[in-house]
Short mmCIF file of C-alpha atoms in Angstrom, two decimals:
data_model
loop_
_atom_site.label_atom_id
_atom_site.label_comp_id
_atom_site.label_asym_id
_atom_site.label_seq_id
_atom_site.Cartn_x
_atom_site.Cartn_y
_atom_site.Cartn_z
CA UNK A 10 -18.48 -66.65 125.91
CA UNK A 11 -14.71 -66.41 125.94
CA UNK A 12 -12.30 -64.16 127.77
CA UNK A 13 -11.63 -61.92 124.77
CA UNK A 14 -15.32 -61.13 124.38
CA UNK A 15 -15.66 -60.35 128.08
CA UNK A 16 -12.71 -57.96 127.91
CA UNK A 17 -14.27 -56.28 124.87
CA UNK A 18 -17.57 -55.96 126.72
CA UNK A 19 -15.89 -54.39 129.75
CA UNK A 20 -14.03 -52.01 127.47
CA UNK A 21 -17.25 -51.03 125.66
CA UNK A 22 -18.94 -50.43 129.02
CA UNK A 23 -16.10 -48.21 130.25
CA UNK A 24 -16.08 -46.18 127.02
CA UNK A 25 -19.86 -45.75 127.17
CA UNK A 26 -19.74 -44.68 130.83
CA UNK A 27 -17.06 -42.05 130.15
CA UNK A 28 -18.75 -40.76 126.98
CA UNK A 29 -22.17 -40.48 128.50
CA UNK A 30 -20.86 -38.84 131.64
CA UNK A 31 -19.95 -35.83 129.47
CA UNK A 32 -23.07 -35.99 127.30
CA UNK A 33 -25.32 -36.62 130.31
CA UNK A 34 -24.06 -33.54 132.13
CA UNK A 35 -24.41 -31.22 129.13
CA UNK A 36 -27.76 -29.46 129.45
CA UNK A 37 -30.69 -30.06 127.13
CA UNK A 38 -29.66 -33.46 125.86
CA UNK A 39 -32.47 -35.95 125.47
CA UNK A 40 -31.65 -39.65 125.93
CA UNK A 41 -33.28 -40.71 122.68
CA UNK A 42 -31.37 -38.13 120.67
CA UNK A 43 -28.02 -38.87 122.28
CA UNK A 44 -28.04 -42.64 122.75
CA UNK A 45 -30.06 -43.87 119.76
CA UNK A 46 -27.85 -42.52 116.93
CA UNK A 47 -24.63 -43.85 118.47
CA UNK A 48 -26.20 -47.25 119.17
CA UNK A 49 -27.49 -47.28 115.62
CA UNK A 50 -24.05 -46.66 114.20
CA UNK A 51 -22.65 -49.49 116.33
CA UNK A 52 -25.38 -51.87 115.15
CA UNK A 53 -24.90 -50.95 111.50
CA UNK A 54 -21.15 -51.41 111.85
CA UNK A 55 -21.80 -55.10 112.47
CA UNK A 56 -20.27 -55.17 115.94
CA UNK A 57 -20.99 -58.22 118.10
CA UNK A 58 -24.48 -57.82 119.72
CA UNK A 59 -23.10 -58.73 123.17
CA UNK A 60 -20.76 -55.76 123.02
CA UNK A 61 -23.46 -53.40 121.74
CA UNK A 62 -25.90 -54.36 124.49
CA UNK A 63 -23.21 -53.91 127.14
CA UNK A 64 -22.37 -50.50 125.68
CA UNK A 65 -26.04 -49.57 125.69
CA UNK A 66 -26.70 -50.68 129.27
CA UNK A 67 -23.69 -48.75 130.50
CA UNK A 68 -24.75 -45.69 128.49
CA UNK A 69 -28.24 -45.55 129.98
CA UNK A 70 -27.10 -46.09 133.56
CA UNK A 71 -24.31 -43.51 133.27
CA UNK A 72 -26.31 -40.88 131.44
CA UNK A 73 -29.25 -41.20 133.82
CA UNK A 74 -27.08 -40.55 136.86
CA UNK A 75 -24.98 -37.81 135.30
CA UNK A 76 -28.16 -36.14 134.03
CA UNK A 77 -28.97 -35.43 137.64
CA UNK A 78 -25.59 -34.11 138.74
CA UNK A 79 -26.07 -30.60 137.33
CA UNK A 80 -29.52 -30.64 138.94
CA UNK A 81 -27.92 -31.05 142.34
CA UNK A 82 -25.06 -28.62 141.75
CA UNK A 83 -26.70 -25.86 139.77
CA UNK A 84 -30.42 -26.62 139.63
CA UNK A 85 -30.49 -27.07 135.86
CA UNK A 86 -31.47 -30.47 134.48
CA UNK A 87 -28.94 -32.28 132.28
CA UNK A 88 -31.78 -33.93 130.39
CA UNK A 89 -35.49 -34.54 130.20
CA UNK A 90 -35.54 -37.35 132.74
CA UNK A 91 -33.93 -35.19 135.41
CA UNK A 92 -36.64 -32.53 135.22
CA UNK A 93 -38.91 -34.07 137.91
CA UNK A 94 -36.03 -33.90 140.41
CA UNK A 95 -35.27 -30.20 140.01
CA UNK A 96 -37.77 -29.01 142.59
CA UNK A 97 -36.46 -31.36 145.28
CA UNK A 98 -32.80 -30.81 144.42
CA UNK A 99 -33.31 -27.08 144.81
CA UNK A 100 -34.64 -27.63 148.33
CA UNK A 101 -31.49 -29.53 149.28
CA UNK A 102 -29.32 -26.95 147.56
CA UNK A 103 -30.97 -24.18 149.57
CA UNK A 104 -30.04 -26.03 152.77
CA UNK A 105 -26.46 -26.33 151.50
CA UNK A 106 -26.76 -30.05 150.86
CA UNK A 107 -25.78 -30.39 147.19
CA UNK A 108 -23.34 -33.16 148.01
CA UNK A 109 -25.95 -35.05 150.02
CA UNK A 110 -28.27 -34.71 147.09
CA UNK A 111 -25.76 -36.29 144.69
CA UNK A 112 -25.00 -39.10 147.12
CA UNK A 113 -28.69 -39.89 147.58
CA UNK A 114 -29.18 -39.92 143.82
CA UNK A 115 -26.20 -42.18 143.29
CA UNK A 116 -27.38 -44.64 145.93
CA UNK A 117 -30.88 -44.55 144.48
CA UNK A 118 -29.48 -45.39 141.10
CA UNK A 119 -27.48 -48.31 142.54
CA UNK A 120 -30.64 -49.69 144.16
CA UNK A 121 -32.71 -49.15 141.02
CA UNK A 122 -30.17 -51.02 138.92
CA UNK A 123 -29.61 -53.87 141.38
CA UNK A 124 -33.34 -54.49 141.70
CA UNK A 125 -34.48 -53.95 138.15
CA UNK A 126 -32.02 -56.34 136.47
CA UNK A 127 -33.28 -59.49 138.24
CA UNK A 128 -36.89 -58.27 138.35
CA UNK A 129 -36.86 -57.56 134.60
CA UNK A 130 -35.49 -61.04 133.91
CA UNK A 131 -38.27 -62.48 136.04
CA UNK A 132 -41.00 -60.46 134.34
CA UNK A 133 -39.58 -61.24 130.93
CA UNK A 134 -39.79 -64.96 131.63
CA UNK A 135 -43.31 -64.61 132.95
CA UNK A 136 -44.23 -62.92 129.66
CA UNK A 137 -42.65 -65.51 127.37
CA UNK A 138 -45.72 -67.87 127.26
CA UNK A 139 -47.74 -64.96 125.85
CA UNK A 140 -45.00 -63.75 123.54
CA UNK A 141 -46.19 -65.57 120.43
CA UNK A 142 -49.73 -64.29 120.80
CA UNK A 143 -48.43 -60.76 121.31
CA UNK A 144 -46.09 -61.03 118.33
CA UNK A 145 -48.81 -62.39 116.02
CA UNK A 146 -50.75 -59.24 116.63
CA UNK A 147 -47.70 -56.97 116.47
CA UNK A 148 -49.14 -54.44 114.02
CA UNK A 149 -52.58 -54.05 115.62
CA UNK A 150 -50.84 -53.87 119.02
CA UNK A 151 -48.69 -50.98 117.84
CA UNK A 152 -51.79 -49.32 116.51
CA UNK A 153 -53.58 -49.86 119.82
CA UNK A 154 -50.44 -48.54 121.56
CA UNK A 155 -50.58 -45.42 119.39
CA UNK A 156 -54.21 -44.84 120.35
CA UNK A 157 -53.58 -45.52 124.05
CA UNK A 158 -50.53 -43.23 124.18
CA UNK A 159 -52.52 -40.56 122.37
CA UNK A 160 -55.42 -40.92 124.82
CA UNK A 161 -53.26 -40.66 127.93
CA UNK A 162 -51.22 -37.75 126.60
CA UNK A 163 -51.94 -34.18 127.61
CA UNK A 164 -53.38 -33.13 124.25
CA UNK A 165 -55.34 -36.25 123.42
CA UNK A 166 -57.55 -34.90 120.63
CA UNK A 167 -54.63 -33.26 118.90
CA UNK A 168 -52.62 -36.48 119.13
CA UNK A 169 -55.51 -38.58 117.78
CA UNK A 170 -56.10 -36.23 114.87
CA UNK A 171 -52.39 -36.29 113.95
CA UNK A 172 -52.21 -40.07 113.55
CA UNK A 173 -53.48 -40.38 109.97
CA UNK A 174 -51.78 -37.30 108.47
CA UNK A 175 -48.44 -38.26 109.97
CA UNK A 176 -48.79 -41.89 108.79
CA UNK A 177 -49.54 -40.58 105.31
CA UNK A 178 -46.36 -38.51 105.31
CA UNK A 179 -44.23 -41.49 106.39
CA UNK A 180 -45.74 -44.00 103.98
CA UNK A 181 -45.95 -41.37 101.24
CA UNK A 182 -42.19 -40.83 101.35
CA UNK A 183 -41.50 -44.58 101.44
CA UNK A 184 -43.71 -45.24 98.41
CA UNK A 185 -42.11 -42.33 96.57
CA UNK A 186 -38.64 -43.75 97.19
CA UNK A 187 -39.77 -47.20 96.02
CA UNK A 188 -41.41 -45.84 92.89
CA UNK A 189 -38.50 -43.74 91.72
CA UNK A 190 -36.11 -46.51 92.69
CA UNK A 191 -33.77 -44.80 95.18
CA UNK A 192 -34.33 -47.81 97.44
CA UNK A 193 -35.46 -51.34 96.45
CA UNK A 194 -39.20 -51.85 96.62
CA UNK A 195 -40.30 -52.97 100.08
CA UNK A 196 -37.06 -51.83 101.77
CA UNK A 197 -38.05 -50.27 105.05
CA UNK A 198 -36.69 -46.72 105.32
CA UNK A 199 -36.86 -46.42 109.08
CA UNK A 200 -33.72 -45.21 110.83
CA UNK A 201 -33.53 -41.80 109.26
CA UNK A 202 -37.25 -41.13 109.77
CA UNK A 203 -36.80 -42.12 113.39
CA UNK A 204 -33.96 -39.60 113.76
CA UNK A 205 -35.97 -36.99 111.87
CA UNK A 206 -38.66 -37.27 114.56
CA UNK A 207 -36.06 -37.16 117.34
CA UNK A 208 -34.44 -33.96 116.21
CA UNK A 209 -37.68 -32.55 114.74
CA UNK A 210 -37.91 -29.65 117.23
CA UNK A 211 -34.32 -28.64 116.43
CA UNK A 212 -34.87 -28.86 112.64
CA UNK A 213 -37.97 -26.70 112.96
CA UNK A 214 -36.08 -24.07 114.95
CA UNK A 215 -33.27 -24.09 112.38
CA UNK A 216 -35.77 -23.50 109.58
CA UNK A 217 -37.34 -20.68 111.56
CA UNK A 218 -33.94 -19.04 111.83
CA UNK A 219 -33.96 -18.72 108.04
CA UNK A 220 -37.00 -16.47 108.27
CA UNK A 221 -35.75 -12.95 108.91
CA UNK A 222 -38.87 -11.69 110.66
CA UNK A 223 -39.00 -14.70 112.95
CA UNK A 224 -35.30 -14.39 113.61
CA UNK A 225 -35.62 -10.75 114.58
CA UNK A 226 -38.57 -11.48 116.79
CA UNK A 227 -36.94 -14.38 118.65
CA UNK A 228 -36.32 -13.76 122.28
CA UNK A 229 -32.69 -12.86 122.92
CA UNK A 230 -30.77 -13.73 126.03
CA UNK A 231 -27.55 -12.71 127.63
CA UNK A 232 -25.01 -15.29 128.69
CA UNK A 233 -26.50 -17.78 131.06
CA UNK A 234 -25.06 -17.52 134.54
CA UNK A 235 -24.82 -20.75 136.42
CA UNK A 236 -24.21 -20.52 140.14
CA UNK A 237 -22.14 -23.23 141.75
CA UNK A 238 -21.45 -23.87 145.34
CA UNK A 239 -17.75 -24.07 146.08
CA UNK A 240 -17.12 -27.43 147.66
CA UNK A 241 -14.18 -29.64 148.19
CA UNK A 242 -13.95 -32.93 146.40
CA UNK A 243 -16.83 -35.06 147.44
CA UNK A 244 -16.24 -38.42 148.89
CA UNK A 245 -18.81 -41.13 148.76
CA UNK A 246 -18.93 -43.77 151.37
CA UNK A 247 -17.73 -47.11 150.09
CA UNK A 248 -21.13 -48.64 150.65
CA UNK A 249 -24.08 -47.06 148.82
CA UNK A 250 -26.55 -48.56 151.27
CA UNK A 251 -25.25 -46.65 154.27
CA UNK A 252 -25.94 -43.32 152.53
CA UNK A 253 -29.67 -43.89 152.49
CA UNK A 254 -31.86 -44.23 155.55
CA UNK A 255 -33.78 -47.50 155.89
CA UNK A 256 -36.93 -45.80 154.76
CA UNK A 257 -35.30 -44.25 151.70
CA UNK A 258 -33.67 -47.54 150.72
CA UNK A 259 -36.92 -49.44 151.21
CA UNK A 260 -39.08 -47.06 149.26
CA UNK A 261 -36.44 -46.78 146.51
CA UNK A 262 -36.48 -50.56 146.22
CA UNK A 263 -40.27 -50.59 146.15
CA UNK A 264 -40.39 -47.92 143.44
CA UNK A 265 -37.86 -49.91 141.42
CA UNK A 266 -40.10 -52.98 141.51
CA UNK A 267 -43.14 -50.92 140.53
CA UNK A 268 -41.11 -49.19 137.81
CA UNK A 269 -40.00 -52.52 136.37
CA UNK A 270 -43.53 -53.90 136.37
CA UNK A 271 -44.86 -50.77 134.72
CA UNK A 272 -42.20 -50.85 132.00
CA UNK A 273 -44.81 -50.00 129.39
CA UNK A 274 -45.58 -46.56 130.87
CA UNK A 275 -43.75 -43.28 130.33
CA UNK A 276 -40.67 -43.03 132.59
CA UNK A 277 -41.00 -39.28 133.19
CA UNK A 278 -44.69 -39.51 134.09
CA UNK A 279 -44.16 -42.46 136.39
CA UNK A 280 -41.16 -40.86 138.09
CA UNK A 281 -43.04 -37.69 138.88
CA UNK A 282 -46.12 -39.55 140.07
CA UNK A 283 -44.48 -42.13 142.37
CA UNK A 284 -41.88 -39.70 143.70
CA UNK A 285 -44.65 -37.36 144.81
CA UNK A 286 -46.82 -40.15 146.22
CA UNK A 287 -44.04 -41.53 148.41
CA UNK A 288 -42.78 -38.20 149.65
CA UNK A 289 -46.07 -36.35 150.05
CA UNK A 290 -46.71 -37.42 153.62
CA UNK A 291 -43.37 -36.22 154.98
CA UNK A 292 -43.36 -32.75 156.51
CA UNK A 293 -39.67 -32.04 157.06
CA UNK A 294 -38.52 -30.44 153.76
CA UNK A 295 -35.01 -31.92 153.77
CA UNK A 296 -36.18 -35.45 154.54
CA UNK A 297 -38.94 -35.14 152.00
CA UNK A 298 -36.61 -33.92 149.27
CA UNK A 299 -33.96 -36.59 149.92
CA UNK A 300 -36.56 -39.33 149.88
CA UNK A 301 -38.08 -38.01 146.66
CA UNK A 302 -34.69 -37.72 144.98
CA UNK A 303 -33.53 -41.22 145.95
CA UNK A 304 -36.85 -42.79 144.89
CA UNK A 305 -36.98 -40.91 141.60
CA UNK A 306 -33.45 -41.89 140.68
CA UNK A 307 -34.10 -45.54 141.56
CA UNK A 308 -37.36 -45.56 139.65
CA UNK A 309 -35.96 -43.85 136.58
CA UNK A 310 -33.15 -46.38 136.40
CA UNK A 311 -35.57 -49.26 136.87
CA UNK A 312 -37.98 -48.11 134.13
CA UNK A 313 -35.03 -47.62 131.81
CA UNK A 314 -33.52 -51.03 132.39
CA UNK A 315 -36.79 -52.97 132.44
CA UNK A 316 -38.11 -51.02 129.45
CA UNK A 317 -35.15 -52.31 127.48
CA UNK A 318 -34.64 -55.80 128.88
CA UNK A 319 -38.24 -57.06 129.12
CA UNK A 320 -39.29 -56.40 125.50
CA UNK A 321 -35.86 -57.48 124.29
CA UNK A 322 -35.88 -60.81 126.12
CA UNK A 323 -39.56 -61.73 125.97
CA UNK A 324 -40.90 -60.21 122.77
CA UNK A 325 -38.35 -58.96 120.27
CA UNK A 326 -40.67 -56.08 119.41
CA UNK A 327 -40.18 -52.67 121.04
CA UNK A 328 -43.18 -52.39 123.34
CA UNK A 329 -42.15 -49.71 125.83
CA UNK A 330 -41.29 -46.02 125.68
CA UNK A 331 -37.62 -46.90 126.27
CA UNK A 332 -37.66 -49.54 123.55
CA UNK A 333 -39.25 -47.35 120.90
CA UNK A 334 -36.96 -44.49 121.94
CA UNK A 335 -33.28 -44.85 122.89
CA UNK A 336 -33.20 -48.66 122.61
CA UNK A 337 -34.91 -48.75 119.26
CA UNK A 338 -31.78 -49.66 117.24
CA UNK A 339 -31.50 -52.89 119.24
CA UNK A 340 -34.82 -54.01 117.73
CA UNK A 341 -34.89 -52.35 114.39
CA UNK A 342 -31.91 -51.17 112.37
CA UNK A 343 -32.33 -52.47 108.85
CA UNK A 344 -30.54 -54.15 107.18
CA UNK A 345 -28.70 -55.50 110.26
CA UNK A 346 -31.63 -55.89 112.66
CA UNK A 347 -35.24 -56.29 111.63
CA UNK A 348 -38.42 -57.30 113.43
CA UNK A 349 -37.67 -60.95 112.69
CA UNK A 350 -33.97 -60.85 113.26
CA UNK A 351 -32.71 -58.69 116.11
CA UNK A 352 -31.06 -59.03 119.52
CA UNK A 353 -34.04 -60.97 120.79
CA UNK A 354 -33.26 -63.72 118.29
CA UNK A 355 -29.48 -63.46 118.40
CA UNK A 356 -28.73 -63.46 122.12
CA UNK A 357 -29.25 -66.16 124.71
CA UNK A 358 -30.51 -65.60 128.24
CA UNK A 359 -26.99 -65.83 129.51
CA UNK A 360 -25.90 -63.18 127.00
CA UNK A 361 -28.61 -60.80 128.16
CA UNK A 362 -27.75 -61.30 131.82
CA UNK A 363 -24.01 -60.89 131.34
CA UNK A 364 -24.38 -57.79 129.14
CA UNK A 365 -26.81 -56.22 131.62
CA UNK A 366 -24.55 -56.98 134.57
CA UNK A 367 -21.24 -55.95 132.99
CA UNK A 368 -22.74 -52.80 131.46
CA UNK A 369 -24.56 -51.54 134.51
CA UNK A 370 -21.82 -52.57 136.95
CA UNK A 371 -19.11 -50.75 134.97
CA UNK A 372 -21.27 -47.63 134.71
CA UNK A 373 -22.16 -47.73 138.41
CA UNK A 374 -18.59 -48.24 139.56
CA UNK A 375 -17.28 -45.43 137.37
CA UNK A 376 -20.05 -43.00 138.23
CA UNK A 377 -20.23 -43.95 141.89
CA UNK A 378 -16.54 -43.85 142.76
CA UNK A 379 -15.10 -41.46 140.17
CA UNK A 380 -17.73 -39.19 138.65
CA UNK A 381 -19.17 -38.24 142.02
CA UNK A 382 -15.80 -37.50 143.53
CA UNK A 383 -14.97 -35.10 140.72
CA UNK A 384 -18.54 -34.06 139.94
CA UNK A 385 -17.84 -30.36 140.41
CA UNK A 386 -14.76 -30.41 138.18
CA UNK A 387 -16.55 -32.40 135.49
CA UNK A 388 -19.53 -30.03 135.51
CA UNK A 389 -17.27 -26.99 135.34
CA UNK A 390 -15.32 -28.57 132.48
CA UNK A 391 -18.45 -29.39 130.48
CA UNK A 392 -20.07 -26.01 131.09
CA UNK A 393 -16.91 -24.07 130.27
CA UNK A 394 -15.50 -26.13 127.41
CA UNK A 395 -18.32 -27.86 125.55
CA UNK A 396 -20.36 -25.34 123.57
CA UNK A 397 -23.97 -26.21 122.87
CA UNK A 398 -23.32 -25.46 119.19
CA UNK A 399 -20.84 -28.36 119.04
CA UNK A 400 -23.43 -30.78 120.48
CA UNK A 401 -26.01 -29.63 117.94
CA UNK A 402 -23.44 -29.89 115.16
CA UNK A 403 -22.49 -33.41 116.20
CA UNK A 404 -26.06 -34.71 116.08
CA UNK A 405 -26.85 -32.79 112.91
CA UNK A 406 -23.84 -34.44 111.25
CA UNK A 407 -24.96 -37.90 112.40
CA UNK A 408 -28.47 -37.31 111.08
CA UNK A 409 -27.15 -36.24 107.68
CA UNK A 410 -24.93 -39.30 107.55
CA UNK A 411 -27.68 -41.76 108.42
CA UNK A 412 -30.19 -40.04 106.14
CA UNK A 413 -27.77 -40.38 103.22
CA UNK A 414 -27.03 -44.02 104.03
CA UNK A 415 -30.74 -44.84 104.20
CA UNK A 416 -31.82 -43.53 100.81
CA UNK A 417 -29.29 -41.19 99.23
CA UNK A 418 -29.13 -37.40 98.90
CA UNK A 419 -32.84 -37.07 98.35
CA UNK A 420 -33.51 -38.50 101.77
CA UNK A 421 -31.72 -35.60 103.46
CA UNK A 422 -34.62 -33.51 102.18
CA UNK A 423 -37.01 -36.27 103.28
CA UNK A 424 -35.61 -36.24 106.80
CA UNK A 425 -35.88 -32.44 106.93
CA UNK A 426 -39.50 -32.76 105.85
CA UNK A 427 -40.22 -35.35 108.55
CA UNK A 428 -38.35 -33.13 111.03
CA UNK A 429 -40.40 -30.05 110.16
CA UNK A 430 -43.69 -31.92 110.52
CA UNK A 431 -42.63 -33.85 113.63
CA UNK A 432 -41.19 -30.70 115.20
CA UNK A 433 -44.41 -28.81 114.54
CA UNK A 434 -46.49 -31.63 116.01
CA UNK A 435 -44.17 -31.76 119.02
CA UNK A 436 -44.49 -28.04 119.56
CA UNK A 437 -48.26 -28.26 119.25
CA UNK A 438 -48.26 -30.94 121.94
CA UNK A 439 -47.92 -34.40 120.34
CA UNK A 440 -45.22 -36.14 122.39
CA UNK A 441 -42.39 -38.32 121.09
CA UNK A 442 -44.04 -41.56 122.27
CA UNK A 443 -47.10 -41.02 120.07
CA UNK A 444 -44.95 -40.03 117.09
CA UNK A 445 -42.67 -43.08 117.38
CA UNK A 446 -45.71 -45.34 117.68
CA UNK A 447 -47.15 -43.79 114.51
CA UNK A 448 -43.84 -44.47 112.75
CA UNK A 449 -44.22 -48.15 113.71
CA UNK A 450 -47.87 -48.52 112.83
CA UNK A 451 -47.94 -46.35 109.68
CA UNK A 452 -47.69 -49.28 107.17
CA UNK A 453 -50.56 -51.12 108.88
CA UNK A 454 -52.73 -48.00 109.23
CA UNK A 455 -52.33 -47.07 105.58
CA UNK A 456 -52.92 -50.59 104.27
CA UNK A 457 -56.09 -50.84 106.37
CA UNK A 458 -57.25 -47.43 105.13
CA UNK A 459 -56.70 -48.65 101.58
CA UNK A 460 -58.93 -51.61 102.41
CA UNK A 461 -56.21 -54.24 101.98
CA UNK B 29 -28.21 4.19 124.42
CA UNK B 30 -29.97 1.23 125.97
CA UNK B 31 -30.78 -0.39 122.61
CA UNK B 32 -27.14 -0.65 121.60
CA UNK B 33 -26.35 -2.07 124.99
CA UNK B 34 -29.10 -4.65 124.60
CA UNK B 35 -27.60 -5.74 121.34
CA UNK B 36 -24.21 -6.26 122.88
CA UNK B 37 -25.43 -8.26 125.81
CA UNK B 38 -28.54 -10.01 124.62
CA UNK B 39 -27.55 -11.69 121.41
CA UNK B 40 -28.10 -15.36 122.09
CA UNK B 41 -31.10 -17.46 121.25
CA UNK B 42 -32.36 -20.65 122.81
CA UNK B 43 -32.24 -23.87 120.79
CA UNK B 44 -32.94 -27.20 122.50
CA UNK B 45 -32.88 -25.72 125.98
CA UNK B 46 -29.53 -24.00 125.90
CA UNK B 47 -28.17 -20.78 124.45
CA UNK B 48 -26.37 -20.45 121.14
CA UNK B 49 -25.24 -17.63 118.90
CA UNK B 50 -26.67 -17.92 115.41
CA UNK B 51 -23.32 -17.29 113.73
CA UNK B 52 -21.55 -19.98 115.79
CA UNK B 53 -24.42 -22.40 115.27
CA UNK B 54 -24.25 -22.05 111.48
CA UNK B 55 -20.50 -22.55 111.65
CA UNK B 56 -20.86 -25.65 113.85
CA UNK B 57 -23.49 -27.20 111.57
CA UNK B 58 -21.30 -26.58 108.51
CA UNK B 59 -18.12 -27.91 110.11
CA UNK B 60 -19.77 -31.07 111.45
CA UNK B 61 -21.65 -31.75 108.19
CA UNK B 62 -18.44 -31.43 106.18
CA UNK B 63 -16.31 -33.56 108.50
CA UNK B 64 -19.00 -36.25 108.86
CA UNK B 65 -19.97 -36.62 105.20
CA UNK B 66 -16.34 -36.00 104.20
CA UNK B 67 -15.26 -38.88 106.40
CA UNK B 68 -17.93 -41.08 104.88
CA UNK B 69 -16.90 -40.36 101.31
CA UNK B 70 -13.12 -40.59 101.64
CA UNK B 71 -13.42 -44.00 103.34
CA UNK B 72 -12.61 -47.16 101.35
CA UNK B 73 -15.84 -48.48 99.87
CA UNK B 74 -16.18 -51.62 101.92
CA UNK B 75 -18.76 -51.69 104.72
CA UNK B 76 -18.64 -50.93 107.59
CA UNK B 77 -15.64 -48.64 107.08
CA UNK B 78 -17.49 -45.64 105.57
CA UNK B 79 -19.70 -45.63 108.66
CA UNK B 80 -16.72 -45.62 111.03
CA UNK B 81 -15.01 -42.86 109.05
CA UNK B 82 -18.25 -40.89 109.14
CA UNK B 83 -18.57 -41.36 112.89
CA UNK B 84 -14.97 -40.32 113.37
CA UNK B 85 -15.66 -37.29 111.17
CA UNK B 86 -18.61 -36.34 113.37
CA UNK B 87 -16.44 -36.62 116.46
CA UNK B 88 -13.65 -34.61 114.80
CA UNK B 89 -16.17 -31.88 113.93
CA UNK B 90 -17.34 -31.86 117.53
CA UNK B 91 -13.77 -31.39 118.80
CA UNK B 92 -13.03 -28.63 116.27
CA UNK B 93 -16.23 -26.80 117.24
CA UNK B 94 -15.46 -27.15 120.94
CA UNK B 95 -12.07 -25.53 120.34
CA UNK B 96 -13.17 -22.60 118.19
CA UNK B 97 -16.57 -21.84 119.76
CA UNK B 98 -16.92 -20.52 123.28
CA UNK B 99 -19.85 -21.78 125.37
CA UNK B 100 -22.43 -19.13 126.25
CA UNK B 101 -22.44 -19.83 129.93
CA UNK B 102 -20.97 -17.88 132.82
CA UNK B 103 -19.95 -19.82 135.85
CA UNK B 104 -19.90 -18.20 139.21
CA UNK B 105 -18.80 -20.12 142.24
CA UNK B 106 -20.02 -19.01 145.62
CA UNK B 107 -19.10 -20.01 149.13
CA UNK B 108 -22.52 -19.19 150.47
CA UNK B 109 -25.70 -20.89 149.42
CA UNK B 110 -28.19 -18.71 147.58
#
C-alpha cells in the first residue's frame, strides 16, 4: 500500500462522511436505498476496492450517527435505524437536554466503532476454518436463511407463502431475458432487481398516484412543522469517553461486543431489544434515556460494522442483514464482483483493517468534531433546502440508470414489475431481509422445484 | 368555505415518510430521469465513463430539483422546551 493510495482512501472517506451527513439527516432515507446504489456505481466504475471499502465504512458510520441527530433535535428519525431511539430522545428533549442526547449518541458511536472493528476481525478469523464448509453449502444456506428470516419475522406465514411466488417472478424474468437474448444466457441480472426491491414501496406508491380514485382518496397533509430548540453552537468535549458515565460506557461496550457476535441478526430488532434490556432497571427517566441512547448507538454501529466485515473477511458470501442490504455491492455486482470474485478474494487482511480504520476514523472525526458542533445549522439547512422530491428523483434516476445498464430498456419495465410486487409484499408485511434472501436463493429454489 | 381552505392547506401527500406535492414529485422524477439517462447517453462509449456521466447527471438533477422545488417543511425555533 503506497502513499498515493492512502491519500485516495482518506479523500474517499472524507467525501463519504460529508455526503452521508446530508443524506443521513434527511428524513425517511433508508440505509440500503441510499448507500447501496452509490456503492454499486463505484464498484461498477472499476475503482480500486481499497478505496470503495473505505468509502463504504465511512458512509455507514457517518450516516448512522447523522440519522440520529434529527431525532435528538426534533424527534423525527432520519432513517429506519434511528427509530428505536425516538422514544428516549424525546424524554431528553422534554428535559431540555437535546445537546446531551447528541453527545451521548456520538460517544456511543465512537465506542461501538472502536470495539466492533477489532472484535469483528477476531470473529472473522475464528470463522475462517468453517468458511469452506459454509461456502460449499452457500445456496442451501441462503434458502435456510430465507426460511429462518421468514419464521422470525412478524408475519411469518405470509412471508413463507411469498417465497415461491416471488422466486418465480425473479427467475421468470431472468429466463425471459435469456430466451429473447437481451442478456447472454446465464448472465445474472441481479443489481437492478435488488434495487427494484429496495425502492419497491416507493414504486408502488407512484403507481397508485396514477389511479385517480386512489389519488383523491389519499390522505392529505399540510406542511409539516418541525419544532427546534434554539441553542448555541454545541461543543463536544475533546474526549468522547468523558461524556459518558462509567456505566454507560461499560454497557455500550458490552452491547457492541454482543452486537458484533450477533452480526447475523437484524440490527433494528437487536437494537430495540438490548437497549430496553439494559435500561429497563433504571428508574430515573433522564439516566435511563441517556443510557438507552448511548447503548443503542453503540450497538447499531457495531452490528453495522461487524455485519459487513465478518462475512466479507471470513466468507465472501453476504450472510448478514447488513451484507445482503447496504453492503451487497461489495459481494455481488456483476460483472465486476461475483460470488467467486469479490472483495473477499481481492483484499488482504491488512487491506480490510486499513480500510476499516481509515473509513471509520475519518467519519468519526468529521462527525464528532464538526457535524455535532454545527448540528443545528446542518439540520436547518437540510430541512429548509433539500426537498424530499429531489431525494426521490435522485434515487429514481439511479434506478433507471442501473436497470438500463443491466438489461436494456425492457428491464426498466422489469424493475417496475419487481418493484410493484416487492412493494406490495412489503406493505403486506414481508420485510426487506426476507425479500433479499429470496432474491439470493431464487435460482436454487426454482431448480429444486424443477427436480434438477 | 372550509373545503376550499382545506384544499389550500392540505395538499401534500406522504411518500417514503416525508411530504411531497404530486406536481413537484412528477417534475423531480422527470428532471432526474432526463439528466441521469441523458448523462449516460452523451458520454463517450468507453466504460466506465457512461456510468460516471450518468451519476453526475443524477447529481445535477438533484441540485436542479433542490433549487426549483421548495421543501414542504416549516421550521419553528423555540427558546422553551415543549
